[in-house]
Tab-separated table of C-alpha atoms in Angstrom:
chain	number	residue	atom	x	y	z
A	24	UNK	CA	-67.445	65.813	-6.662
A	25	UNK	CA	-66.766	66.026	-10.394
A	26	UNK	CA	-63.467	64.838	-11.727
A	27	UNK	CA	-61.924	66.707	-14.665
A	28	UNK	CA	-60.386	64.417	-17.262
A	29	UNK	CA	-58.256	65.548	-20.174
A	30	UNK	CA	-58.842	64.043	-23.643
A	31	UNK	CA	-55.892	64.337	-26.042
A	32	UNK	CA	-55.759	64.136	-29.825
A	33	UNK	CA	-55.358	60.410	-30.438
A	34	UNK	CA	-53.034	58.671	-32.843
A	35	UNK	CA	-55.062	58.531	-36.082
A	36	UNK	CA	-52.857	55.889	-37.664
A	37	UNK	CA	-50.526	55.595	-40.665
A	38	UNK	CA	-47.788	57.664	-38.993
A	39	UNK	CA	-49.838	60.856	-38.905
A	40	UNK	CA	-48.294	63.351	-36.513
A	41	UNK	CA	-50.750	66.249	-36.630
A	42	UNK	CA	-54.315	67.219	-37.563
A	43	UNK	CA	-56.067	70.478	-38.213
A	44	UNK	CA	-59.252	71.383	-36.338
A	45	UNK	CA	-61.956	71.925	-38.967
A	46	UNK	CA	-65.063	72.211	-36.827
A	47	UNK	CA	-65.926	71.893	-33.164
A	48	UNK	CA	-69.046	69.771	-32.622
A	49	UNK	CA	-69.454	70.728	-28.954
A	50	UNK	CA	-69.077	73.932	-26.903
A	51	UNK	CA	-67.884	74.553	-23.350
A	52	UNK	CA	-70.733	73.667	-21.051
A	53	UNK	CA	-72.213	70.998	-23.332
A	54	UNK	CA	-73.004	67.571	-21.914
A	55	UNK	CA	-71.312	64.802	-23.958
A	56	UNK	CA	-72.011	61.088	-24.035
A	57	UNK	CA	-69.437	58.310	-24.260
A	58	UNK	CA	-68.044	58.010	-27.822
A	59	UNK	CA	-69.933	61.117	-28.992
A	60	UNK	CA	-68.036	62.938	-31.791
A	61	UNK	CA	-66.745	66.215	-30.375
A	62	UNK	CA	-64.513	67.614	-33.123
A	63	UNK	CA	-63.951	67.208	-36.834
A	64	UNK	CA	-60.286	67.214	-37.828
A	65	UNK	CA	-58.494	67.035	-41.153
A	66	UNK	CA	-55.409	64.906	-41.349
A	67	UNK	CA	-53.074	64.395	-44.238
A	68	UNK	CA	-55.269	61.450	-45.228
A	69	UNK	CA	-58.883	62.318	-44.622
A	70	UNK	CA	-61.515	64.155	-42.573
A	71	UNK	CA	-62.131	62.405	-39.273
A	72	UNK	CA	-64.714	62.892	-36.529
A	73	UNK	CA	-63.032	62.235	-33.204
A	74	UNK	CA	-65.217	60.657	-30.496
A	75	UNK	CA	-64.730	61.511	-26.805
A	76	UNK	CA	-64.190	58.488	-24.515
A	77	UNK	CA	-65.778	60.173	-21.481
A	78	UNK	CA	-69.262	61.168	-20.386
A	79	UNK	CA	-69.713	64.493	-18.664
A	80	UNK	CA	-69.616	68.235	-19.147
A	81	UNK	CA	-67.110	69.988	-21.434
A	82	UNK	CA	-65.118	72.415	-19.307
A	83	UNK	CA	-62.480	73.553	-21.838
A	84	UNK	CA	-61.568	73.267	-25.506
A	85	UNK	CA	-58.019	73.468	-26.812
A	86	UNK	CA	-57.430	75.166	-30.150
A	87	UNK	CA	-59.536	77.270	-32.456
A	88	UNK	CA	-60.923	76.057	-35.764
A	89	UNK	CA	-58.078	76.173	-38.277
A	90	UNK	CA	-55.458	75.381	-35.651
A	91	UNK	CA	-53.083	72.487	-36.330
A	92	UNK	CA	-52.491	70.217	-33.313
A	93	UNK	CA	-49.901	67.505	-32.893
A	94	UNK	CA	-50.909	64.026	-31.810
A	95	UNK	CA	-50.981	63.947	-28.023
A	96	UNK	CA	-52.001	67.578	-27.635
A	97	UNK	CA	-55.073	68.220	-25.428
A	98	UNK	CA	-58.396	68.501	-27.297
A	99	UNK	CA	-60.729	69.201	-24.390
A	100	UNK	CA	-61.417	68.499	-20.734
A	101	UNK	CA	-64.541	66.828	-19.410
A	102	UNK	CA	-65.954	67.006	-15.896
A	103	UNK	CA	-66.981	63.395	-15.225
A	104	UNK	CA	-69.683	62.906	-12.615
A	105	UNK	CA	-70.867	66.524	-12.797
A	106	UNK	CA	-74.662	66.921	-12.355
A	107	UNK	CA	-74.987	69.619	-14.952
A	108	UNK	CA	-73.243	72.333	-16.982
A	109	UNK	CA	-73.934	75.074	-14.478
A	110	UNK	CA	-72.104	73.343	-11.634
A	111	UNK	CA	-69.233	72.320	-13.885
A	112	UNK	CA	-68.741	75.825	-15.167
A	113	UNK	CA	-69.088	77.441	-11.748
A	114	UNK	CA	-66.585	74.974	-10.324
A	115	UNK	CA	-64.085	75.951	-12.991
A	116	UNK	CA	-64.700	79.667	-12.891
A	117	UNK	CA	-62.157	82.094	-11.398
A	118	UNK	CA	-64.708	83.234	-8.798
A	119	UNK	CA	-65.074	79.729	-7.402
A	120	UNK	CA	-61.448	78.927	-6.838
A	121	UNK	CA	-57.983	80.174	-7.879
A	122	UNK	CA	-57.261	78.771	-11.341
A	123	UNK	CA	-54.496	76.156	-11.377
A	124	UNK	CA	-51.646	77.032	-13.702
A	125	UNK	CA	-50.860	74.657	-16.570
A	126	UNK	CA	-47.671	72.673	-16.358
A	127	UNK	CA	-44.573	73.295	-18.404
A	128	UNK	CA	-44.357	70.442	-20.901
A	129	UNK	CA	-41.718	67.790	-20.643
A	130	UNK	CA	-40.166	66.539	-23.894
A	131	UNK	CA	-42.879	64.862	-25.923
A	132	UNK	CA	-45.725	66.829	-24.318
A	133	UNK	CA	-47.442	69.924	-25.676
A	134	UNK	CA	-47.806	72.713	-23.153
A	135	UNK	CA	-50.968	74.202	-24.645
A	136	UNK	CA	-53.644	76.206	-22.902
A	137	UNK	CA	-57.370	76.053	-23.649
A	138	UNK	CA	-58.722	78.220	-26.436
A	139	UNK	CA	-61.325	79.632	-24.087
A	140	UNK	CA	-58.693	80.896	-21.637
A	141	UNK	CA	-59.542	78.442	-18.849
A	142	UNK	CA	-56.947	76.375	-17.035
A	143	UNK	CA	-56.752	72.869	-15.707
A	144	UNK	CA	-55.137	70.895	-12.914
A	145	UNK	CA	-54.206	67.323	-12.239
A	146	UNK	CA	-56.838	64.790	-11.177
A	147	UNK	CA	-57.699	65.116	-7.440
A	148	UNK	CA	-57.235	62.262	-5.043
A	149	UNK	CA	-60.242	60.356	-3.706
A	150	UNK	CA	-61.161	60.431	-0.044
A	151	UNK	CA	-59.478	57.126	0.664
A	152	UNK	CA	-56.204	58.278	-0.811
A	153	UNK	CA	-56.586	56.310	-4.074
A	154	UNK	CA	-56.425	58.286	-7.276
A	155	UNK	CA	-59.826	59.572	-8.261
A	156	UNK	CA	-59.159	58.394	-11.819
A	157	UNK	CA	-59.973	54.884	-10.720
A	158	UNK	CA	-63.563	55.909	-9.961
A	159	UNK	CA	-63.975	57.129	-13.520
A	160	UNK	CA	-63.375	53.746	-15.113
A	161	UNK	CA	-67.087	53.084	-15.170
A	162	UNK	CA	-67.618	56.287	-17.164
A	163	UNK	CA	-65.383	55.159	-20.060
A	164	UNK	CA	-66.584	53.090	-22.985
A	165	UNK	CA	-63.629	50.789	-23.361
A	166	UNK	CA	-63.648	51.410	-27.086
A	167	UNK	CA	-60.503	52.485	-28.888
A	168	UNK	CA	-59.470	54.400	-31.981
A	169	UNK	CA	-55.846	53.984	-32.879
A	170	UNK	CA	-53.330	54.335	-30.100
A	171	UNK	CA	-55.619	55.309	-27.261
A	172	UNK	CA	-58.258	53.580	-25.162
A	173	UNK	CA	-61.167	54.762	-23.128
A	174	UNK	CA	-60.435	52.866	-19.962
A	175	UNK	CA	-59.539	54.475	-16.677
A	176	UNK	CA	-56.761	57.070	-17.013
A	177	UNK	CA	-53.381	56.433	-15.441
A	178	UNK	CA	-52.951	58.404	-12.197
A	179	UNK	CA	-50.732	61.416	-12.682
A	180	UNK	CA	-48.428	63.167	-10.285
A	181	UNK	CA	-49.022	66.732	-9.294
A	182	UNK	CA	-46.632	69.065	-11.022
A	183	UNK	CA	-45.161	72.282	-9.725
A	184	UNK	CA	-47.331	75.185	-10.818
A	185	UNK	CA	-45.496	77.331	-13.284
A	186	UNK	CA	-46.513	80.076	-15.703
A	187	UNK	CA	-47.729	79.018	-19.116
A	188	UNK	CA	-45.267	78.446	-21.909
A	189	UNK	CA	-44.599	81.732	-23.647
A	190	UNK	CA	-42.002	83.223	-25.925
A	191	UNK	CA	-39.959	84.466	-22.995
A	192	UNK	CA	-39.735	80.989	-21.474
A	193	UNK	CA	-39.689	78.934	-24.626
A	194	UNK	CA	-36.965	80.746	-26.513
A	195	UNK	CA	-33.663	81.037	-24.682
A	196	UNK	CA	-31.576	84.160	-25.175
A	197	UNK	CA	-28.295	83.988	-27.089
A	198	UNK	CA	-28.505	80.232	-27.598
A	199	UNK	CA	-28.668	79.414	-23.893
A	200	UNK	CA	-30.145	76.136	-22.790
A	201	UNK	CA	-33.864	75.938	-22.153
A	202	UNK	CA	-37.063	74.225	-23.210
A	203	UNK	CA	-37.868	74.282	-26.930
A	204	UNK	CA	-41.598	74.298	-27.807
A	205	UNK	CA	-41.539	71.227	-30.038
A	206	UNK	CA	-43.760	68.169	-29.610
A	207	UNK	CA	-43.175	66.019	-32.667
A	208	UNK	CA	-40.025	63.846	-32.810
A	209	UNK	CA	-40.360	64.156	-36.574
A	210	UNK	CA	-39.879	67.914	-36.355
A	211	UNK	CA	-36.780	67.527	-34.185
A	212	UNK	CA	-35.279	64.948	-36.572
A	213	UNK	CA	-36.023	67.082	-39.616
A	214	UNK	CA	-34.273	70.057	-38.031
A	215	UNK	CA	-31.328	67.949	-36.880
A	216	UNK	CA	-30.788	66.384	-40.317
A	217	UNK	CA	-30.755	69.820	-41.919
A	218	UNK	CA	-28.497	71.481	-39.349
A	219	UNK	CA	-31.259	73.790	-38.056
A	220	UNK	CA	-31.155	75.091	-34.491
A	221	UNK	CA	-34.766	75.015	-33.226
A	222	UNK	CA	-33.944	77.524	-30.490
A	223	UNK	CA	-33.706	80.202	-33.129
A	224	UNK	CA	-37.122	79.568	-34.687
A	225	UNK	CA	-40.418	81.155	-33.765
A	226	UNK	CA	-43.205	78.617	-34.016
A	227	UNK	CA	-46.481	79.432	-35.767
A	228	UNK	CA	-48.450	77.085	-33.554
A	229	UNK	CA	-50.352	78.012	-30.472
A	230	UNK	CA	-48.113	79.359	-27.676
A	231	UNK	CA	-45.193	79.407	-30.121
A	232	UNK	CA	-45.250	75.661	-30.801
A	233	UNK	CA	-42.830	74.831	-33.604
A	234	UNK	CA	-44.566	72.874	-36.345
A	235	UNK	CA	-43.135	70.861	-39.180
A	236	UNK	CA	-44.149	73.609	-41.591
A	237	UNK	CA	-41.997	76.097	-39.656
A	238	UNK	CA	-38.928	73.913	-40.037
A	239	UNK	CA	-39.548	73.232	-43.717
A	240	UNK	CA	-40.043	76.915	-44.412
A	241	UNK	CA	-36.790	77.776	-42.636
A	242	UNK	CA	-34.970	75.108	-44.674
A	243	UNK	CA	-36.412	76.366	-47.982
A	244	UNK	CA	-35.561	79.985	-47.322
A	245	UNK	CA	-32.179	79.330	-45.793
A	246	UNK	CA	-33.393	81.481	-42.940
A	247	UNK	CA	-30.685	80.383	-40.474
A	248	UNK	CA	-27.560	82.525	-40.422
A	249	UNK	CA	-24.086	80.897	-40.037
A	250	UNK	CA	-23.721	82.274	-36.549
A	251	UNK	CA	-26.783	80.356	-35.397
A	252	UNK	CA	-26.074	77.091	-37.137
A	253	UNK	CA	-25.206	73.865	-35.370
A	254	UNK	CA	-21.999	71.900	-36.071
A	255	UNK	CA	-21.861	69.562	-39.058
A	256	UNK	CA	-23.728	66.291	-38.593
A	257	UNK	CA	-21.886	63.062	-37.955
A	258	UNK	CA	-22.815	61.831	-41.427
A	259	UNK	CA	-20.920	64.678	-43.005
A	260	UNK	CA	-23.919	66.872	-43.786
A	261	UNK	CA	-23.391	70.549	-43.108
A	262	UNK	CA	-25.683	73.229	-41.853
A	263	UNK	CA	-28.021	75.041	-44.209
A	264	UNK	CA	-26.216	78.104	-45.645
A	265	UNK	CA	-27.644	81.546	-45.057
A	266	UNK	CA	-29.585	83.143	-47.830
A	267	UNK	CA	-30.875	86.612	-48.538
A	268	UNK	CA	-34.458	87.139	-47.399
A	269	UNK	CA	-36.879	86.599	-50.218
A	270	UNK	CA	-38.583	89.686	-51.585
A	271	UNK	CA	-42.315	89.321	-51.726
A	272	UNK	CA	-43.953	90.341	-54.945
A	273	UNK	CA	-46.688	92.962	-54.504
A	274	UNK	CA	-50.082	91.279	-54.472
A	275	UNK	CA	-48.662	87.788	-53.979
A	276	UNK	CA	-50.848	85.330	-52.039
A	277	UNK	CA	-49.518	82.569	-49.827
A	278	UNK	CA	-51.544	79.375	-49.597
A	279	UNK	CA	-50.582	77.043	-46.707
A	280	UNK	CA	-49.735	73.503	-47.771
A	281	UNK	CA	-51.958	71.777	-45.239
A	282	UNK	CA	-54.276	68.831	-45.013
A	283	UNK	CA	-54.851	66.928	-48.249
A	284	UNK	CA	-52.855	69.346	-50.425
A	285	UNK	CA	-49.936	69.376	-47.992
A	286	UNK	CA	-49.925	65.611	-47.778
A	287	UNK	CA	-49.978	65.339	-51.569
A	288	UNK	CA	-47.092	67.798	-51.891
A	289	UNK	CA	-44.966	65.842	-49.431
A	290	UNK	CA	-45.809	62.471	-50.973
A	291	UNK	CA	-45.194	63.606	-54.578
A	292	UNK	CA	-41.872	65.234	-53.594
A	293	UNK	CA	-40.774	62.039	-51.897
A	294	UNK	CA	-41.800	59.953	-54.882
A	295	UNK	CA	-39.881	62.147	-57.312
A	296	UNK	CA	-36.853	62.115	-55.053
A	297	UNK	CA	-36.750	58.373	-54.292
A	298	UNK	CA	-38.242	56.605	-57.317
A	299	UNK	CA	-36.379	56.379	-60.643
A	300	UNK	CA	-39.493	56.344	-62.808
A	301	UNK	CA	-39.943	55.792	-66.545
A	302	UNK	CA	-42.988	56.029	-68.753
A	303	UNK	CA	-44.134	54.147	-71.840
A	304	UNK	CA	-47.376	54.614	-73.749
A	305	UNK	CA	-49.450	53.246	-76.580
A	306	UNK	CA	-52.598	54.188	-78.521
A	307	UNK	CA	-55.371	51.608	-78.519
A	308	UNK	CA	-58.659	51.156	-80.371
A	309	UNK	CA	-61.297	51.128	-77.612
A	310	UNK	CA	-64.293	50.725	-79.917
A	311	UNK	CA	-64.941	47.055	-78.978
A	312	UNK	CA	-64.544	47.785	-75.236
A	313	UNK	CA	-67.127	50.585	-75.436
A	314	UNK	CA	-69.476	48.279	-77.365
A	315	UNK	CA	-69.033	45.522	-74.799
A	316	UNK	CA	-69.879	47.902	-71.951
A	317	UNK	CA	-73.008	49.093	-73.791
A	318	UNK	CA	-74.131	45.483	-74.289
A	319	UNK	CA	-73.538	44.605	-70.608
A	320	UNK	CA	-75.570	47.549	-69.367
A	321	UNK	CA	-78.361	46.857	-71.877
A	322	UNK	CA	-78.755	43.389	-70.419
A	323	UNK	CA	-80.086	44.860	-67.149
A	324	UNK	CA	-78.815	44.668	-63.598
A	325	UNK	CA	-76.298	46.962	-61.961
A	326	UNK	CA	-74.608	49.350	-64.378
A	327	UNK	CA	-70.965	48.700	-65.166
A	328	UNK	CA	-68.649	51.702	-65.281
A	329	UNK	CA	-65.798	52.072	-67.730
A	330	UNK	CA	-63.405	52.460	-64.799
A	331	UNK	CA	-64.526	49.053	-63.449
A	332	UNK	CA	-63.782	47.368	-66.822
A	333	UNK	CA	-60.324	48.965	-66.913
A	334	UNK	CA	-59.781	47.815	-63.321
A	335	UNK	CA	-60.594	44.220	-64.325
A	336	UNK	CA	-58.088	44.522	-67.155
A	337	UNK	CA	-55.503	45.948	-64.714
A	338	UNK	CA	-55.827	43.122	-62.217
A	339	UNK	CA	-55.556	40.510	-65.010
A	340	UNK	CA	-52.422	42.220	-66.301
A	341	UNK	CA	-50.897	42.325	-62.817
A	342	UNK	CA	-51.506	38.607	-62.456
A	343	UNK	CA	-49.332	38.108	-65.523
A	344	UNK	CA	-46.718	40.718	-64.472
A	345	UNK	CA	-46.613	40.673	-60.648
A	346	UNK	CA	-43.408	42.727	-60.619
A	347	UNK	CA	-45.534	45.838	-60.957
A	348	UNK	CA	-47.640	45.043	-57.885
A	349	UNK	CA	-44.777	45.536	-55.477
A	350	UNK	CA	-42.854	48.000	-53.351
A	351	UNK	CA	-39.136	48.585	-52.740
A	352	UNK	CA	-37.550	48.183	-49.318
A	353	UNK	CA	-34.280	50.045	-49.680
A	354	UNK	CA	-33.233	49.417	-46.064
A	355	UNK	CA	-33.230	45.660	-46.798
A	356	UNK	CA	-32.396	46.212	-50.486
A	357	UNK	CA	-35.339	44.030	-51.503
A	358	UNK	CA	-38.300	44.168	-53.833
A	359	UNK	CA	-41.444	43.116	-51.975
A	360	UNK	CA	-44.026	41.540	-54.281
A	361	UNK	CA	-47.510	41.793	-52.838
A	362	UNK	CA	-50.092	39.006	-53.002
A	363	UNK	CA	-53.228	41.163	-53.115
A	364	UNK	CA	-54.112	44.016	-55.472
A	365	UNK	CA	-55.434	47.006	-53.567
A	366	UNK	CA	-56.248	49.347	-56.421
A	367	UNK	CA	-55.790	53.092	-55.861
A	368	UNK	CA	-57.571	55.591	-58.082
A	369	UNK	CA	-57.483	59.360	-58.273
A	370	UNK	CA	-60.557	61.384	-57.265
A	371	UNK	CA	-60.748	65.164	-57.628
A	372	UNK	CA	-62.496	66.964	-54.771
A	373	UNK	CA	-62.948	70.559	-53.574
A	374	UNK	CA	-60.214	69.899	-50.984
A	375	UNK	CA	-57.759	68.646	-53.607
A	376	UNK	CA	-56.797	65.364	-55.168
A	377	UNK	CA	-57.344	62.299	-52.982
A	378	UNK	CA	-56.527	58.685	-53.805
A	379	UNK	CA	-59.040	56.185	-52.343
A	380	UNK	CA	-58.203	52.466	-52.391
A	381	UNK	CA	-60.408	49.574	-53.584
A	382	UNK	CA	-59.463	46.624	-51.371
A	383	UNK	CA	-58.914	43.211	-52.981
A	384	UNK	CA	-59.677	44.466	-56.453
A	385	UNK	CA	-58.304	41.247	-57.949
A	386	UNK	CA	-61.134	39.264	-56.280
A	387	UNK	CA	-64.000	41.534	-57.331
A	388	UNK	CA	-66.393	41.296	-60.260
A	389	UNK	CA	-67.096	44.192	-62.578
A	390	UNK	CA	-70.346	44.897	-60.689
A	391	UNK	CA	-68.570	44.930	-57.323
A	392	UNK	CA	-65.840	47.196	-58.658
A	393	UNK	CA	-68.423	49.647	-60.068
A	394	UNK	CA	-70.228	49.847	-56.742
A	395	UNK	CA	-67.008	50.344	-54.748
A	396	UNK	CA	-65.705	53.030	-57.111
A	397	UNK	CA	-69.021	54.861	-56.768
A	398	UNK	CA	-69.044	54.574	-52.979
A	399	UNK	CA	-65.490	55.799	-52.500
A	400	UNK	CA	-65.920	58.650	-55.017
A	401	UNK	CA	-69.027	59.933	-53.230
A	402	UNK	CA	-67.308	59.660	-49.841
A	403	UNK	CA	-64.293	61.574	-51.207
A	404	UNK	CA	-66.447	64.426	-52.498
A	405	UNK	CA	-68.368	64.623	-49.224
A	406	UNK	CA	-65.155	64.499	-47.148
A	407	UNK	CA	-66.187	61.241	-45.465
A	408	UNK	CA	-63.184	59.095	-46.343
A	409	UNK	CA	-61.535	57.412	-43.380
A	410	UNK	CA	-57.756	56.974	-43.089
A	411	UNK	CA	-58.266	53.319	-43.972
A	412	UNK	CA	-59.963	54.296	-47.243
A	413	UNK	CA	-56.901	56.112	-48.543
A	414	UNK	CA	-54.013	53.912	-47.389
A	415	UNK	CA	-52.519	50.579	-48.370
A	416	UNK	CA	-52.743	50.827	-52.168
A	417	UNK	CA	-50.461	48.620	-54.250
A	418	UNK	CA	-51.154	49.931	-57.808
A	419	UNK	CA	-52.866	53.045	-59.162
A	420	UNK	CA	-55.348	53.417	-62.039
A	421	UNK	CA	-55.468	57.062	-63.084
A	422	UNK	CA	-58.290	58.056	-65.437
A	423	UNK	CA	-57.157	61.554	-66.385
A	424	UNK	CA	-59.292	61.372	-69.533
A	425	UNK	CA	-62.154	62.809	-67.443
A	426	UNK	CA	-60.274	66.124	-67.556
A	427	UNK	CA	-60.366	66.098	-71.366
A	428	UNK	CA	-56.676	65.319	-71.925
A	429	UNK	CA	-55.079	62.571	-74.013
A	430	UNK	CA	-51.938	61.741	-72.065
A	431	UNK	CA	-49.791	62.432	-69.039
A	432	UNK	CA	-46.561	61.429	-67.341
A	433	UNK	CA	-47.815	61.157	-63.756
A	434	UNK	CA	-45.798	60.842	-60.550
A	435	UNK	CA	-45.976	57.385	-58.980
A	436	UNK	CA	-48.087	57.171	-55.817
A	437	UNK	CA	-45.300	56.339	-53.294
A	438	UNK	CA	-44.630	53.597	-52.135
A	439	UNK	CA	-46.313	51.854	-55.039
A	440	UNK	CA	-44.278	50.815	-58.094
A	441	UNK	CA	-46.487	51.704	-61.033
A	442	UNK	CA	-49.479	53.629	-62.329
A	443	UNK	CA	-51.641	53.043	-65.408
A	444	UNK	CA	-52.897	56.234	-66.988
A	445	UNK	CA	-55.931	56.389	-69.263
A	446	UNK	CA	-56.640	59.369	-71.502
A	447	UNK	CA	-59.894	60.469	-73.059
A	448	UNK	CA	-61.609	58.159	-75.575
A	449	UNK	CA	-62.318	60.161	-78.754
A	450	UNK	CA	-63.168	59.405	-82.401
A	451	UNK	CA	-60.002	59.354	-84.522
A	452	UNK	CA	-58.987	58.029	-87.931
A	453	UNK	CA	-57.674	54.474	-87.484
A	454	UNK	CA	-56.676	51.670	-89.786
A	455	UNK	CA	-59.168	48.863	-89.055
A	456	UNK	CA	-59.207	45.601	-91.054
A	457	UNK	CA	-56.902	47.186	-93.635
A	458	UNK	CA	-59.095	50.200	-94.196
A	459	UNK	CA	-59.144	53.713	-92.820
A	460	UNK	CA	-62.053	54.179	-90.425
A	461	UNK	CA	-63.214	56.397	-87.592
A	462	UNK	CA	-62.698	54.511	-84.324
A	463	UNK	CA	-62.821	55.263	-80.585
A	464	UNK	CA	-59.148	55.708	-79.681
A	465	UNK	CA	-57.526	56.031	-76.272
A	466	UNK	CA	-53.958	56.652	-75.178
A	467	UNK	CA	-52.672	54.406	-72.417
A	468	UNK	CA	-49.516	55.102	-70.418
A	469	UNK	CA	-47.588	53.190	-67.771
A	470	UNK	CA	-45.292	54.972	-65.363
A	471	UNK	CA	-43.181	52.455	-63.447
A	472	UNK	CA	-40.382	52.189	-60.956
A	473	UNK	CA	-37.371	51.110	-62.964
A	474	UNK	CA	-35.955	49.331	-59.905
A	475	UNK	CA	-38.711	46.690	-59.897
A	476	UNK	CA	-38.561	45.813	-63.594
A	477	UNK	CA	-37.075	46.679	-66.954
A	478	UNK	CA	-38.739	48.068	-70.021
A	479	UNK	CA	-39.551	44.581	-71.359
A	480	UNK	CA	-41.805	43.812	-68.411
A	481	UNK	CA	-43.421	47.244	-68.485
A	482	UNK	CA	-43.986	47.009	-72.214
A	483	UNK	CA	-45.467	43.536	-71.867
A	484	UNK	CA	-47.895	44.755	-69.211
A	485	UNK	CA	-49.001	47.738	-71.266
A	486	UNK	CA	-49.329	45.708	-74.460
A	487	UNK	CA	-51.577	43.170	-72.683
A	488	UNK	CA	-53.764	45.997	-71.370
A	489	UNK	CA	-54.014	47.479	-74.872
A	490	UNK	CA	-54.915	44.049	-76.337
A	491	UNK	CA	-57.722	43.654	-73.809
A	492	UNK	CA	-59.025	47.165	-74.607
A	493	UNK	CA	-59.004	46.430	-78.320
A	494	UNK	CA	-60.379	42.880	-77.996
A	495	UNK	CA	-62.201	42.332	-74.664
A	496	UNK	CA	-62.464	38.633	-75.465
A	497	UNK	CA	-58.712	38.377	-74.699
A	498	UNK	CA	-59.626	38.975	-71.051
A	499	UNK	CA	-61.871	35.911	-71.009
A	500	UNK	CA	-58.909	33.651	-71.518
A	501	UNK	CA	-57.430	34.779	-68.162
A	502	UNK	CA	-60.650	34.335	-66.114
């Protein structure tokens, strides 16, 4: 007899609490192998193909494409040990047996129903009284992603059959006690810190699930009236005051802040709120640097990119000014200086701006840096970056000159402490060897966290970078 196992959205790492279904790779009735990718999801970090840890027949899928699911929500169910799709589907059809009702979620669960309208039940017991889940251990790969394994599932108790979670059951009347359709502890904390009563919100998720975006929208609009507010918080913070409903302009279009763009919005807002940044800049004559690159590429071998040369200059400058390769731990009131340079760089894609990370940039040659920049840029444009490719950066190199602009005052990539900006390199009049000449000039800027250093350190870093750009031989003295 087939055993139906539930596969939930796993923890994808880096504190991610939800993911959006981009594309289903299997349909109900399909036979899946162990570790076969079954769905493509977009997190706040990257696009990820999620592999299924079980082998069998797909009996239900949870969530349509475009739906945002919290970590721990069901993705699909698989009939393990089923001989074929026909038997699996007939066994789960209404004509074969009365459909078991889904359980009402406990705190921390999800309470979702499959997108195809089917239902599910707890794992049946084996003939000898032992949980049937134990017999499925051989069907699991033993591999893991982050936070979940593919070994035998833990036996679960049967729950009382109750109707599915709906608006009538999820939202209590007149503030009475009752279950609130919230999965993420982050959502509950956000609401609590802003004095927002979740019982008075209608979630935009499936079955009325309250998402983080629902809470943030309510906070922004001041949608909660005084009568529905909770008492002041212990810290002294008060509830969000009521505000008049916003009046939509005719023809206005709302674009959800999801995925990459939503993550960028949250990260940039946090950076601007937490980091006291300052910016200094300088113009530099890049003629000799451009000539050096031309000579290196003319010598044959792998081509060296301009970004790779600038990265080599960056890592040499950070070796002289390690204060800028750090992060701030405000809980401990400490500056944490980091031993390795993991160099972040901005890459523009159709899905928005992403920031891949070159690991151990300080230990790489110009050739290795060129190859890694090319690999990560291609992966970013194709949507193949993994969460590990876009996390853990310690310093950012931002070449906004590719957009045809000279300068910028960028927002620091939290939790890093500094960012070097490089404008376009263009012919300009320049005093060279005491005479006016046309030279290749670039504007360099450094935006830094004023908590980790003062202007003297920042200025020294930027001046060293400019000296290496103007006279690449300066870099040789540090190698």
